[in-house]
Coordinates of C-alpha atoms and ligand atoms in Angstrom, one line a residue:
M1 CA 0.2 0.4 0.0
K2 CA 1.2 3.6 -0.3
I3 CA 1.4 6.3 1.6
K4 CA 0.6 9.5 1.1
N5 CA 1.0 13.2 2.1
Y6 CA -2.1 15.4 3.6
I7 CA -1.3 18.5 2.3
N8 CA -4.8 21.2 2.4
G9 CA -7.2 19.1 3.6
A10 CA -6.4 15.7 0.4
Y11 CA -4.2 13.1 0.1
Q12 CA -1.9 13.8 -2.6
K13 CA 1.5 11.6 -4.1
P14 CA 5.2 13.9 -3.1
L15 CA 5.8 16.0 -5.7
S16 CA 9.6 14.5 -6.2
N17 CA 7.8 11.0 -7.1
D18 CA 10.7 9.5 -4.4
W19 CA 9.3 6.6 -2.2
L20 CA 10.3 4.7 0.9
D21 CA 9.7 1.0 1.7
N22 CA 7.8 0.4 5.2
Y23 CA 8.4 -2.7 6.9
D24 CA 6.1 -4.3 9.6
P25 CA 8.9 -5.2 12.0
S26 CA 6.8 -8.1 13.6
V27 CA 7.4 -10.4 10.2
G28 CA 10.7 -8.6 9.0
E29 CA 9.6 -7.5 5.5
V30 CA 7.9 -4.5 3.8
Y31 CA 4.4 -3.6 3.8
G32 CA 4.2 -0.5 1.6
Q33 CA 5.6 2.3 1.1
I34 CA 5.5 6.1 2.1
P35 CA 6.3 9.3 0.2
N36 CA 10.2 11.0 0.9
S37 CA 8.9 14.3 0.9
N38 CA 11.2 16.9 0.3
S39 CA 11.2 20.8 0.1
H40 CA 8.8 20.9 -2.6
D41 CA 6.7 18.9 -0.8
V42 CA 7.1 21.3 2.0
E43 CA 7.2 24.2 0.1
E44 CA 3.8 23.8 -1.5
A45 CA 2.4 22.3 2.0
T46 CA 3.8 25.3 3.9
A47 CA 2.1 28.2 1.5
F48 CA -0.9 25.7 2.0
A49 CA -1.2 26.2 5.7
K50 CA 0.3 29.9 6.3
A51 CA -3.1 30.8 3.7
A52 CA -5.1 29.1 5.9
F53 CA -3.9 30.5 9.0
P54 CA -6.1 34.3 9.4
A55 CA -9.2 32.7 8.8
W56 CA -7.9 29.3 11.4
S57 CA -6.2 32.4 13.4
S58 CA -9.8 34.0 14.1
T59 CA -11.7 30.7 14.6
T60 CA -14.1 31.2 18.2
L61 CA -12.8 29.3 20.6
E62 CA -15.5 27.7 21.1
E63 CA -15.1 26.5 17.4
R64 CA -12.1 24.8 17.5
S65 CA -12.8 23.1 21.0
R66 CA -16.3 22.0 18.4
I67 CA -13.5 20.7 16.1
L68 CA -11.4 18.9 18.1
L69 CA -14.0 16.9 20.4
K70 CA -15.1 15.8 16.9
I71 CA -10.7 15.0 15.9
A72 CA -11.6 12.4 19.1
E73 CA -14.2 10.7 18.8
G74 CA -13.6 9.8 15.5
I75 CA -10.1 8.4 16.1
E76 CA -12.7 6.4 19.2
A77 CA -14.6 5.2 15.9
Q78 CA -11.2 3.7 14.1
L79 CA -10.3 2.4 17.7
E80 CA -9.3 -0.6 16.4
K81 CA -8.7 -0.1 12.9
L82 CA -5.7 2.8 13.9
A83 CA -4.4 0.2 17.0
E84 CA -4.0 -1.9 14.1
A85 CA -2.5 -0.3 12.1
E86 CA -0.2 1.1 14.5
S87 CA 0.7 -2.2 16.4
R88 CA 1.5 -3.3 12.3
D89 CA 4.0 -0.4 11.7
N90 CA 5.7 -0.7 15.3
G91 CA 5.4 -4.0 16.7
K92 CA 4.1 -2.2 19.3
P93 CA 1.0 -5.9 21.6
I94 CA -2.2 -5.0 19.5
S95 CA -3.0 -4.6 23.4
L96 CA -1.1 -2.0 24.4
A97 CA -1.6 0.0 20.6
T98 CA -5.5 -0.8 21.5
T99 CA -5.1 -0.1 25.9
V100 CA -3.0 3.2 25.7
D101 CA -1.9 4.5 22.6
I102 CA -4.9 5.3 20.7
P103 CA -7.0 5.6 23.7
R104 CA -4.3 8.1 24.4
A105 CA -4.8 9.9 21.0
A106 CA -7.9 11.2 21.8
S107 CA -7.5 12.0 24.7
N108 CA -5.1 14.6 23.4
F109 CA -7.9 16.0 21.2
R110 CA -10.2 16.1 24.0
F111 CA -8.1 17.1 26.4
F112 CA -6.9 20.1 24.7
A113 CA -10.6 20.6 23.4
N114 CA -11.3 21.6 27.0
A115 CA -8.1 23.2 27.8
I116 CA -8.2 26.7 25.3
T117 CA -11.6 27.7 26.3
Q118 CA -9.6 27.9 29.8
F119 CA -6.7 29.3 29.5
A120 CA -6.4 32.2 30.7
S121 CA -4.2 35.8 30.5
E122 CA -2.8 37.6 32.7
S123 CA -3.5 41.1 33.5
H124 CA -1.7 43.7 36.4
E125 CA -2.8 46.3 37.6
S126 CA 0.0 49.5 38.5
T127 CA -1.6 52.2 40.9
G128 CA 1.1 54.0 41.2
T129 CA 1.1 55.1 37.3
N130 CA -2.5 54.8 36.2
T131 CA -1.6 52.0 33.8
I132 CA -3.3 48.4 33.4
N133 CA -0.8 45.8 31.5
F134 CA -2.8 43.2 29.9
T135 CA -1.4 40.1 27.8
L136 CA -2.2 39.1 24.5
R137 CA -1.5 35.3 24.1
K138 CA -1.6 35.5 20.1
P139 CA -0.8 31.7 17.1
I140 CA 1.6 32.4 16.4
G141 CA 1.7 30.8 12.6
V142 CA 2.2 27.9 10.4
V143 CA 4.7 25.7 13.2
G144 CA 6.2 22.0 12.5
C145 CA 6.3 19.2 14.5
I146 CA 8.6 15.9 14.3
S147 CA 7.6 13.5 16.2
P148 CA 8.9 9.6 16.8
W149 CA 8.6 6.1 16.3
N150 CA 8.2 4.9 19.7
L151 CA 4.2 5.7 20.5
P152 CA 3.7 7.2 17.1
L153 CA 0.1 9.0 17.3
Y154 CA -0.2 9.3 20.9
L155 CA 3.4 12.3 20.1
F156 CA 1.9 13.2 17.5
T157 CA -1.5 14.1 19.0
W158 CA 0.6 15.4 21.9
K159 CA 1.7 17.6 19.8
I160 CA -0.5 19.1 17.1
A161 CA -3.6 18.9 19.4
P162 CA -2.6 22.6 21.6
A163 CA -1.2 24.2 18.4
I164 CA -4.4 23.2 16.3
A165 CA -6.1 24.1 20.1
A166 CA -4.7 27.7 19.6
G167 CA -4.9 28.8 16.1
N168 CA -1.9 27.4 14.5
C169 CA -1.4 26.2 11.2
I170 CA 1.2 23.0 11.0
I171 CA 4.0 21.4 9.3
A172 CA 3.8 18.0 10.8
K173 CA 6.3 15.1 10.1
P174 CA 5.8 11.5 11.9
S175 CA 8.6 9.2 11.9
E176 CA 9.5 7.6 9.0
V177 CA 9.6 4.9 10.2
T178 CA 6.1 4.7 11.6
P179 CA 4.0 6.9 9.5
M180 CA 1.0 4.6 9.1
T181 CA -1.5 6.7 11.6
A182 CA -0.9 9.8 11.1
Y183 CA -1.8 9.3 7.5
L184 CA -5.3 7.5 8.7
L185 CA -5.2 11.4 10.8
G186 CA -5.6 13.2 7.9
E187 CA -9.2 11.6 6.8
I188 CA -10.5 12.1 10.7
C189 CA -9.8 15.3 10.7
T190 CA -11.3 16.1 7.3
N191 CA -14.2 14.5 8.9
A192 CA -14.5 15.9 11.2
G193 CA -14.7 19.6 9.9
L194 CA -10.8 20.4 10.2
P195 CA -10.6 23.7 7.3
A196 CA -8.1 22.3 4.7
G197 CA -4.6 23.3 5.5
V198 CA -4.5 24.1 9.3
L199 CA -2.7 20.1 9.4
N200 CA -0.5 18.8 6.7
I201 CA 1.4 16.1 7.3
V202 CA 4.5 15.4 4.9
H203 CA 5.7 12.1 5.7
G204 CA 9.9 11.2 4.6
L205 CA 13.3 11.2 5.9
G206 CA 15.0 12.7 9.0
N207 CA 17.2 14.6 6.6
T208 CA 15.6 15.5 3.7
T209 CA 11.8 15.9 5.2
G210 CA 12.6 17.0 8.3
K211 CA 15.6 19.1 7.6
A212 CA 13.1 21.6 4.9
I213 CA 10.5 21.6 8.0
L214 CA 13.3 22.8 9.7
E215 CA 15.0 25.4 6.8
H216 CA 11.5 26.4 6.1
P217 CA 11.9 30.3 7.1
D218 CA 8.0 30.3 6.9
I219 CA 8.4 27.6 9.7
K220 CA 8.5 30.0 12.8
A221 CA 7.7 27.0 15.3
I222 CA 9.6 23.5 16.0
S223 CA 8.4 21.6 18.4
F224 CA 10.1 17.9 18.2
T225 CA 10.2 14.6 20.4
G226 CA 12.6 11.9 19.3
G227 CA 16.6 11.6 19.9
T228 CA 19.5 14.2 21.8
K229 CA 22.0 14.1 19.1
T230 CA 18.7 14.7 16.6
G231 CA 17.6 17.6 18.9
E232 CA 21.1 19.1 18.5
H233 CA 20.8 19.0 15.7
I234 CA 17.7 21.2 15.1
A235 CA 19.3 23.2 17.8
R236 CA 21.9 24.4 16.0
T237 CA 19.8 24.5 13.1
C238 CA 16.9 26.6 14.2
A239 CA 19.0 28.7 15.9
P240 CA 20.0 31.4 13.7
M241 CA 16.2 32.2 12.5
F242 CA 15.3 32.7 15.7
K243 CA 12.8 30.0 15.7
K244 CA 11.0 29.1 18.3
L245 CA 12.1 25.7 19.8
S246 CA 10.4 22.8 22.4
L247 CA 13.0 19.4 22.5
E248 CA 11.5 16.2 23.7
L249 CA 14.6 14.1 24.4
G250 CA 16.1 11.1 25.1
G251 CA 16.7 9.7 29.1
K252 CA 18.7 6.9 30.6
N253 CA 16.2 7.4 33.7
P254 CA 16.5 6.4 37.2
N255 CA 14.3 3.7 39.0
L256 CA 15.2 4.3 42.9
I257 CA 14.5 1.6 44.7
F258 CA 14.0 1.6 49.0
A259 CA 13.3 -1.7 51.4
D260 CA 10.7 0.2 52.8
C261 CA 8.8 0.0 49.4
N262 CA 5.1 -1.5 49.2
Y263 CA 7.3 -4.5 47.6
E264 CA 4.7 -6.7 45.5
E265 CA 3.4 -3.4 44.1
M266 CA 6.7 -2.1 43.3
L267 CA 7.8 -5.3 41.8
S268 CA 4.8 -5.0 39.4
T269 CA 5.7 -2.3 38.2
T270 CA 8.6 -1.6 37.7
L271 CA 8.3 -4.8 35.4
R272 CA 6.4 -2.5 33.0
S273 CA 8.6 0.0 33.0
S274 CA 12.0 -2.1 32.2
F275 CA 10.1 -4.0 29.6
A276 CA 6.4 -1.8 28.1
N277 CA 6.6 -1.0 24.5
Q278 CA 9.4 -3.5 24.1
G279 CA 11.6 -0.5 26.9
Q280 CA 11.2 2.1 23.8
I281 CA 9.4 4.7 26.3
C282 CA 11.3 7.9 27.0
L283 CA 10.4 7.0 30.9
C284 CA 10.6 3.6 31.0
G285 CA 13.0 2.7 34.2
S286 CA 16.8 1.5 32.7
R287 CA 18.4 2.1 35.5
I288 CA 17.7 0.1 38.8
F289 CA 18.9 0.7 42.1
V290 CA 18.0 -1.0 44.7
E291 CA 18.9 -0.9 48.4
R292 CA 21.4 -3.2 48.6
S293 CA 19.3 -5.7 52.7
I294 CA 16.9 -6.1 49.7
Y295 CA 19.3 -6.2 46.6
A296 CA 19.3 -10.6 46.5
K297 CA 15.6 -10.8 46.2
F298 CA 15.2 -8.4 44.6
K299 CA 17.6 -9.7 42.0
R300 CA 15.6 -13.0 42.2
D301 CA 11.7 -11.9 42.3
F302 CA 12.7 -9.6 39.1
I303 CA 14.3 -12.2 37.4
S304 CA 11.9 -15.2 37.7
R305 CA 8.5 -12.1 37.1
V306 CA 10.6 -11.7 33.7
E307 CA 10.9 -15.4 32.8
E308 CA 7.4 -15.1 32.7
L309 CA 6.7 -12.7 30.2
V310 CA 6.0 -13.9 27.1
V311 CA 7.4 -12.0 23.8
A312 CA 5.3 -13.5 21.0
H313 CA 3.8 -11.6 17.8
P314 CA 2.3 -8.5 18.2
A315 CA -1.1 -9.2 17.1
Q316 CA -2.0 -12.2 20.1
E317 CA -3.4 -11.7 22.8
N318 CA -1.4 -12.6 26.1
A319 CA 1.9 -11.2 24.2
N320 CA 3.8 -8.6 26.9
L321 CA 6.7 -7.7 24.1
G322 CA 5.9 -7.8 20.8
A323 CA 9.0 -6.9 18.2
L324 CA 11.8 -4.0 18.3
V325 CA 10.1 -0.7 15.9
S326 CA 13.1 -2.2 12.7
K327 CA 16.0 -4.3 11.7
S328 CA 18.5 -2.1 12.3
H329 CA 17.4 -0.2 16.3
L330 CA 16.8 -4.5 17.2
E331 CA 21.2 -4.5 15.5
K332 CA 21.9 -1.5 17.9
V333 CA 20.4 -2.4 20.7
E334 CA 22.0 -6.3 20.7
D335 CA 25.2 -4.5 20.5
Y336 CA 25.0 -3.4 24.1
I337 CA 24.1 -7.5 25.0
K338 CA 27.1 -8.9 22.9
H339 CA 29.3 -5.8 24.4
A340 CA 28.3 -6.2 27.7
E341 CA 31.4 -7.1 29.7
D342 CA 32.8 -4.7 27.8
Y343 CA 30.2 -1.9 28.9
G344 CA 30.8 -2.4 32.4
G345 CA 28.4 -5.2 33.3
K346 CA 26.9 -9.4 33.5
I347 CA 23.9 -10.5 31.9
L348 CA 21.5 -12.5 33.8
S349 CA 18.6 -13.2 32.5
G350 CA 17.4 -13.1 28.5
G351 CA 20.2 -12.1 26.3
K352 CA 18.8 -13.5 23.2
R353 CA 16.5 -13.5 20.1
V354 CA 13.9 -15.3 19.9
N355 CA 12.5 -17.0 17.3
V356 CA 9.1 -16.8 17.9
D357 CA 6.6 -19.2 15.0
G358 CA 5.9 -18.5 12.0
Y359 CA 7.1 -14.8 12.7
E360 CA 11.2 -15.9 12.2
K361 CA 12.1 -13.0 10.3
G362 CA 10.7 -10.5 12.9
Y363 CA 13.0 -8.3 15.2
Y364 CA 12.0 -10.3 18.6
L365 CA 14.3 -10.3 21.6
Q366 CA 14.2 -11.4 24.9
P367 CA 13.8 -8.8 27.7
T368 CA 17.4 -9.1 29.6
V369 CA 18.9 -7.8 33.2
I370 CA 22.4 -6.0 33.2
E371 CA 23.6 -6.3 36.7
V372 CA 26.2 -3.5 36.2
S373 CA 29.1 -2.7 39.4
N374 CA 29.6 0.9 38.8
N375 CA 27.6 3.5 37.3
H376 CA 30.2 4.9 34.8
C377 CA 29.9 2.5 32.4
R378 CA 28.8 2.6 29.3
L379 CA 25.5 0.5 29.7
N380 CA 24.6 2.8 32.3
Q381 CA 25.5 6.3 30.6
E382 CA 24.1 5.6 27.1
E383 CA 20.8 5.5 25.5
I384 CA 19.9 1.8 24.3
F385 CA 16.0 2.8 24.1
G386 CA 15.3 -1.6 24.1
P387 CA 14.5 -3.9 27.2
I388 CA 17.2 -4.1 28.3
V389 CA 17.6 -2.5 31.7
T390 CA 20.3 -2.5 34.6
I391 CA 20.8 -3.2 38.2
M392 CA 22.9 -2.4 40.7
P393 CA 22.8 -2.0 45.0
F394 CA 23.3 1.2 46.5
D395 CA 23.8 1.9 50.3
K396 CA 22.7 5.1 51.2
D397 CA 19.6 7.9 50.4
D398 CA 23.1 10.7 49.8
E399 CA 24.5 7.8 47.2
A400 CA 21.0 7.1 45.0
L401 CA 20.9 10.7 44.6
R402 CA 24.6 10.4 43.2
L403 CA 23.6 8.1 41.3
A404 CA 20.3 8.7 39.7
N405 CA 21.5 12.1 39.6
G406 CA 24.7 10.7 37.7
T407 CA 24.2 11.2 34.4
K408 CA 23.9 13.3 31.2
Y409 CA 20.0 13.0 31.1
G410 CA 17.3 14.0 33.0
L411 CA 14.0 12.8 32.2
S412 CA 12.2 11.2 34.7
A413 CA 13.2 9.7 37.9
T414 CA 11.1 6.4 40.1
V415 CA 11.6 6.5 44.0
W416 CA 10.1 3.6 45.1
T417 CA 9.5 4.0 49.4
Q418 CA 7.0 5.0 51.9
N419 CA 9.4 7.4 54.1
L420 CA 6.8 10.3 53.3
D421 CA 10.5 12.8 53.9
R422 CA 12.7 10.7 51.4
A423 CA 10.1 10.5 48.7
M424 CA 9.4 15.0 49.3
R425 CA 13.8 14.5 49.7
L426 CA 13.8 13.1 46.5
G427 CA 10.9 14.9 44.6
N428 CA 13.1 18.0 45.9
T429 CA 16.6 17.0 44.7
L430 CA 16.2 14.7 41.7
E431 CA 17.3 16.8 38.2
A432 CA 14.4 15.2 36.1
G433 CA 11.2 16.6 34.3
I434 CA 9.2 13.8 35.8
V435 CA 9.4 12.3 39.5
W436 CA 7.4 9.3 40.2
I437 CA 7.0 8.4 43.7
N438 CA 5.2 4.9 44.4
T439 CA 3.7 4.4 40.5
W440 CA 5.3 5.4 37.2
M441 CA 4.1 6.5 33.6
N442 CA 0.8 7.8 35.7
R443 CA -0.1 10.7 33.5
D444 CA -2.2 13.7 34.0
L445 CA -2.5 15.8 31.4
R446 CA -2.7 19.0 33.2
T447 CA 0.7 19.2 34.1
P448 CA 3.8 19.9 32.7
F449 CA 5.6 17.0 31.1
G450 CA 9.5 17.9 29.5
G451 CA 13.7 16.8 30.9
V452 CA 16.4 19.0 32.0
K453 CA 20.3 18.7 31.1
A454 CA 20.3 16.6 27.2
S455 CA 16.6 15.4 27.9
G456 CA 15.4 18.4 26.6
V457 CA 14.3 21.9 26.4
G458 CA 10.7 23.4 27.5
R459 CA 7.8 21.9 28.8
E460 CA 4.7 20.5 26.6
G461 CA 1.5 18.9 28.8
G462 CA -1.6 20.9 30.2
F463 CA -1.8 24.6 30.1
E464 CA 2.3 25.1 29.3
A465 CA 1.8 23.7 25.3
L466 CA -0.6 26.2 25.1
R467 CA 1.4 28.7 25.7
F468 CA 4.6 27.6 23.9
F469 CA 2.1 27.6 21.2
T470 CA 1.3 31.1 21.3
E471 CA 3.3 34.1 21.5
A472 CA 3.2 36.5 24.8
K473 CA 2.8 39.9 23.9
N474 CA 2.7 42.2 26.5
V475 CA 0.1 45.8 26.2
C476 CA 0.4 48.6 28.3
I477 CA -2.6 51.0 28.3
K478 CA -2.3 54.7 30.6
Y479 CA -4.9 55.9 32.3
N480 CA -5.5 59.3 33.8
Ligands
NAD501 P1 14.8 10.2 16.7 O1 15.8 11.0 16.6 O2 16.5 9.6 15.4 O3 14.3 11.1 14.6 C1 12.6 11.5 15.4 C2 12.1 12.2 14.7 O4 12.9 13.4 14.1 C3 11.9 11.3 13.5 O5 9.9 11.7 12.8 C4 12.6 11.7 12.5 O6 12.7 11.7 10.7 C5 12.6 13.1 12.7 N1 14.6 12.9 12.4 C6 15.2 12.9 12.0 N2 17.4 14.0 11.8 C7 16.4 14.4 11.5 C8 16.9 15.6 11.2 N3 18.3 16.0 10.8 N4 16.1 16.8 10.4 C9 15.0 16.8 10.8 N5 13.9 16.4 12.0 C10 14.4 14.7 11.7 O7 14.7 10.1 17.0 P2 13.5 8.2 17.3 O8 14.6 7.5 17.2 O9 12.4 8.4 15.9 O10 13.1 7.8 18.2 C11 13.5 8.3 19.9 C12 13.6 8.5 20.2 O11 13.1 9.8 20.9 C13 14.9 8.4 22.0 O12 15.4 9.0 22.4 C14 13.7 8.9 22.6 O13 14.1 8.9 24.0 C15 13.4 9.4 22.2 N6 12.0 9.8 23.1 C16 11.8 11.1 23.8 C17 10.2 11.5 24.1 C18 10.3 13.0 25.2 O14 9.6 13.2 25.6 N7 11.2 13.5 26.6 C19 9.3 10.7 24.5 C20 9.6 9.2 23.0 C21 10.7 8.9 22.0

């Protein structure tokens, strides 16, 4: 099947007629083609977006909200179809796509449909000088949204929904590895009554389509989620044009387990935070640190639970892990396994490819637990983004904090303890944009989301996203 670009409300082929293969990772075979759009496609899409902007930015909030709700309903009405497409494109278990990814895409639209109607701005009255200042929140114009492959529709809509709600027009590029659900979204938006040109979806590679988006002078802001290296490149490219940037980047998140935790809950959540979506979630807790007094017990119990996990074809209902997203990603992850000893670790469990009957060419890997003896090793410093976690003991709170903060990343951190003082202390001092205490991936859409250090710049989520997708303009009036 051939996926097309969605430009000015209609599907069309890439102007160059240049196509890329799209793989089904569960079978390791090509099942479709996508455009490799170039600067001419982006140019055309941007011209339509620019033309649509004056009308869209002056629609009432109620009208925008109504359309966003319709898009949410459109996604919900096609839940099964979208979940199947997501699972096939990405390799994630269908159960995950059905219960998490696609419902969340609908929630993104529903949330911002409401949030935009509550988005208030400030005013400041200065009595001595008889002035009043008030802030207008103006849509930016045409904005670029670039998203990764791990949570395809979930993250794509996490950007698009607030951008549209705030009155912008969009040039959006999903990952070339998982284009399918973004493609299907185009039609849902048309059916929901989104005016042509407000959302334009161009498919293709980072260094062709992505590059054209970054370099287009009429695209005034870029919201990017993806790898830290790509984020660096985007920051360098956009800085001379003074584009507004939101960068949601990689992570190497610590999971701190104290002896006083609620053990059973910690164990089952840690299993999930380690291997959900084959460990390919930026928020996965890939470095597990355990208080020494329970380290041996944890190691035994955790490994026994890990070895019960089912790696299977993603369409199989009981699959805990499906396939990794691509051959090149599988090989990258496997490299850490092959060199585990050189990279500072000892494999305790897993570490092998899985031969799934009937799908021998699929990209399946066992969930893998590696014990490390220090935090400086490559296994603990580099983002692997696959079904690999490291474990290591610690003795004191201060040491746990030092280990947790001891990477260049700072996206999220998880703490397991019943001690409120410790929880508060760590909540305050962990270098991360998000700290979870006694839970993981518990997301309230009103809360700010993003990382510190090499995990990103800026925040999205809730009103933060609406702030990003608008420019604040202060108006000062003097009266007599
Ligand atoms: P990636 O950086 O390779 O690609 C992300 C997107 O950027 C894709 O659409 C890609 O085509 C595009 N891109 C690549 N090079 C580009 C360039 N030169 N110019 C413009 N666009 C370009 O990341 P990925 O492999 O798709 O995703 C995995 C990464 O994403 C991991 O590092 C993960 O931690 C990160 N991630 C972060 C978050 C977060 O919220 N912080 C969420 C999910 C994933």
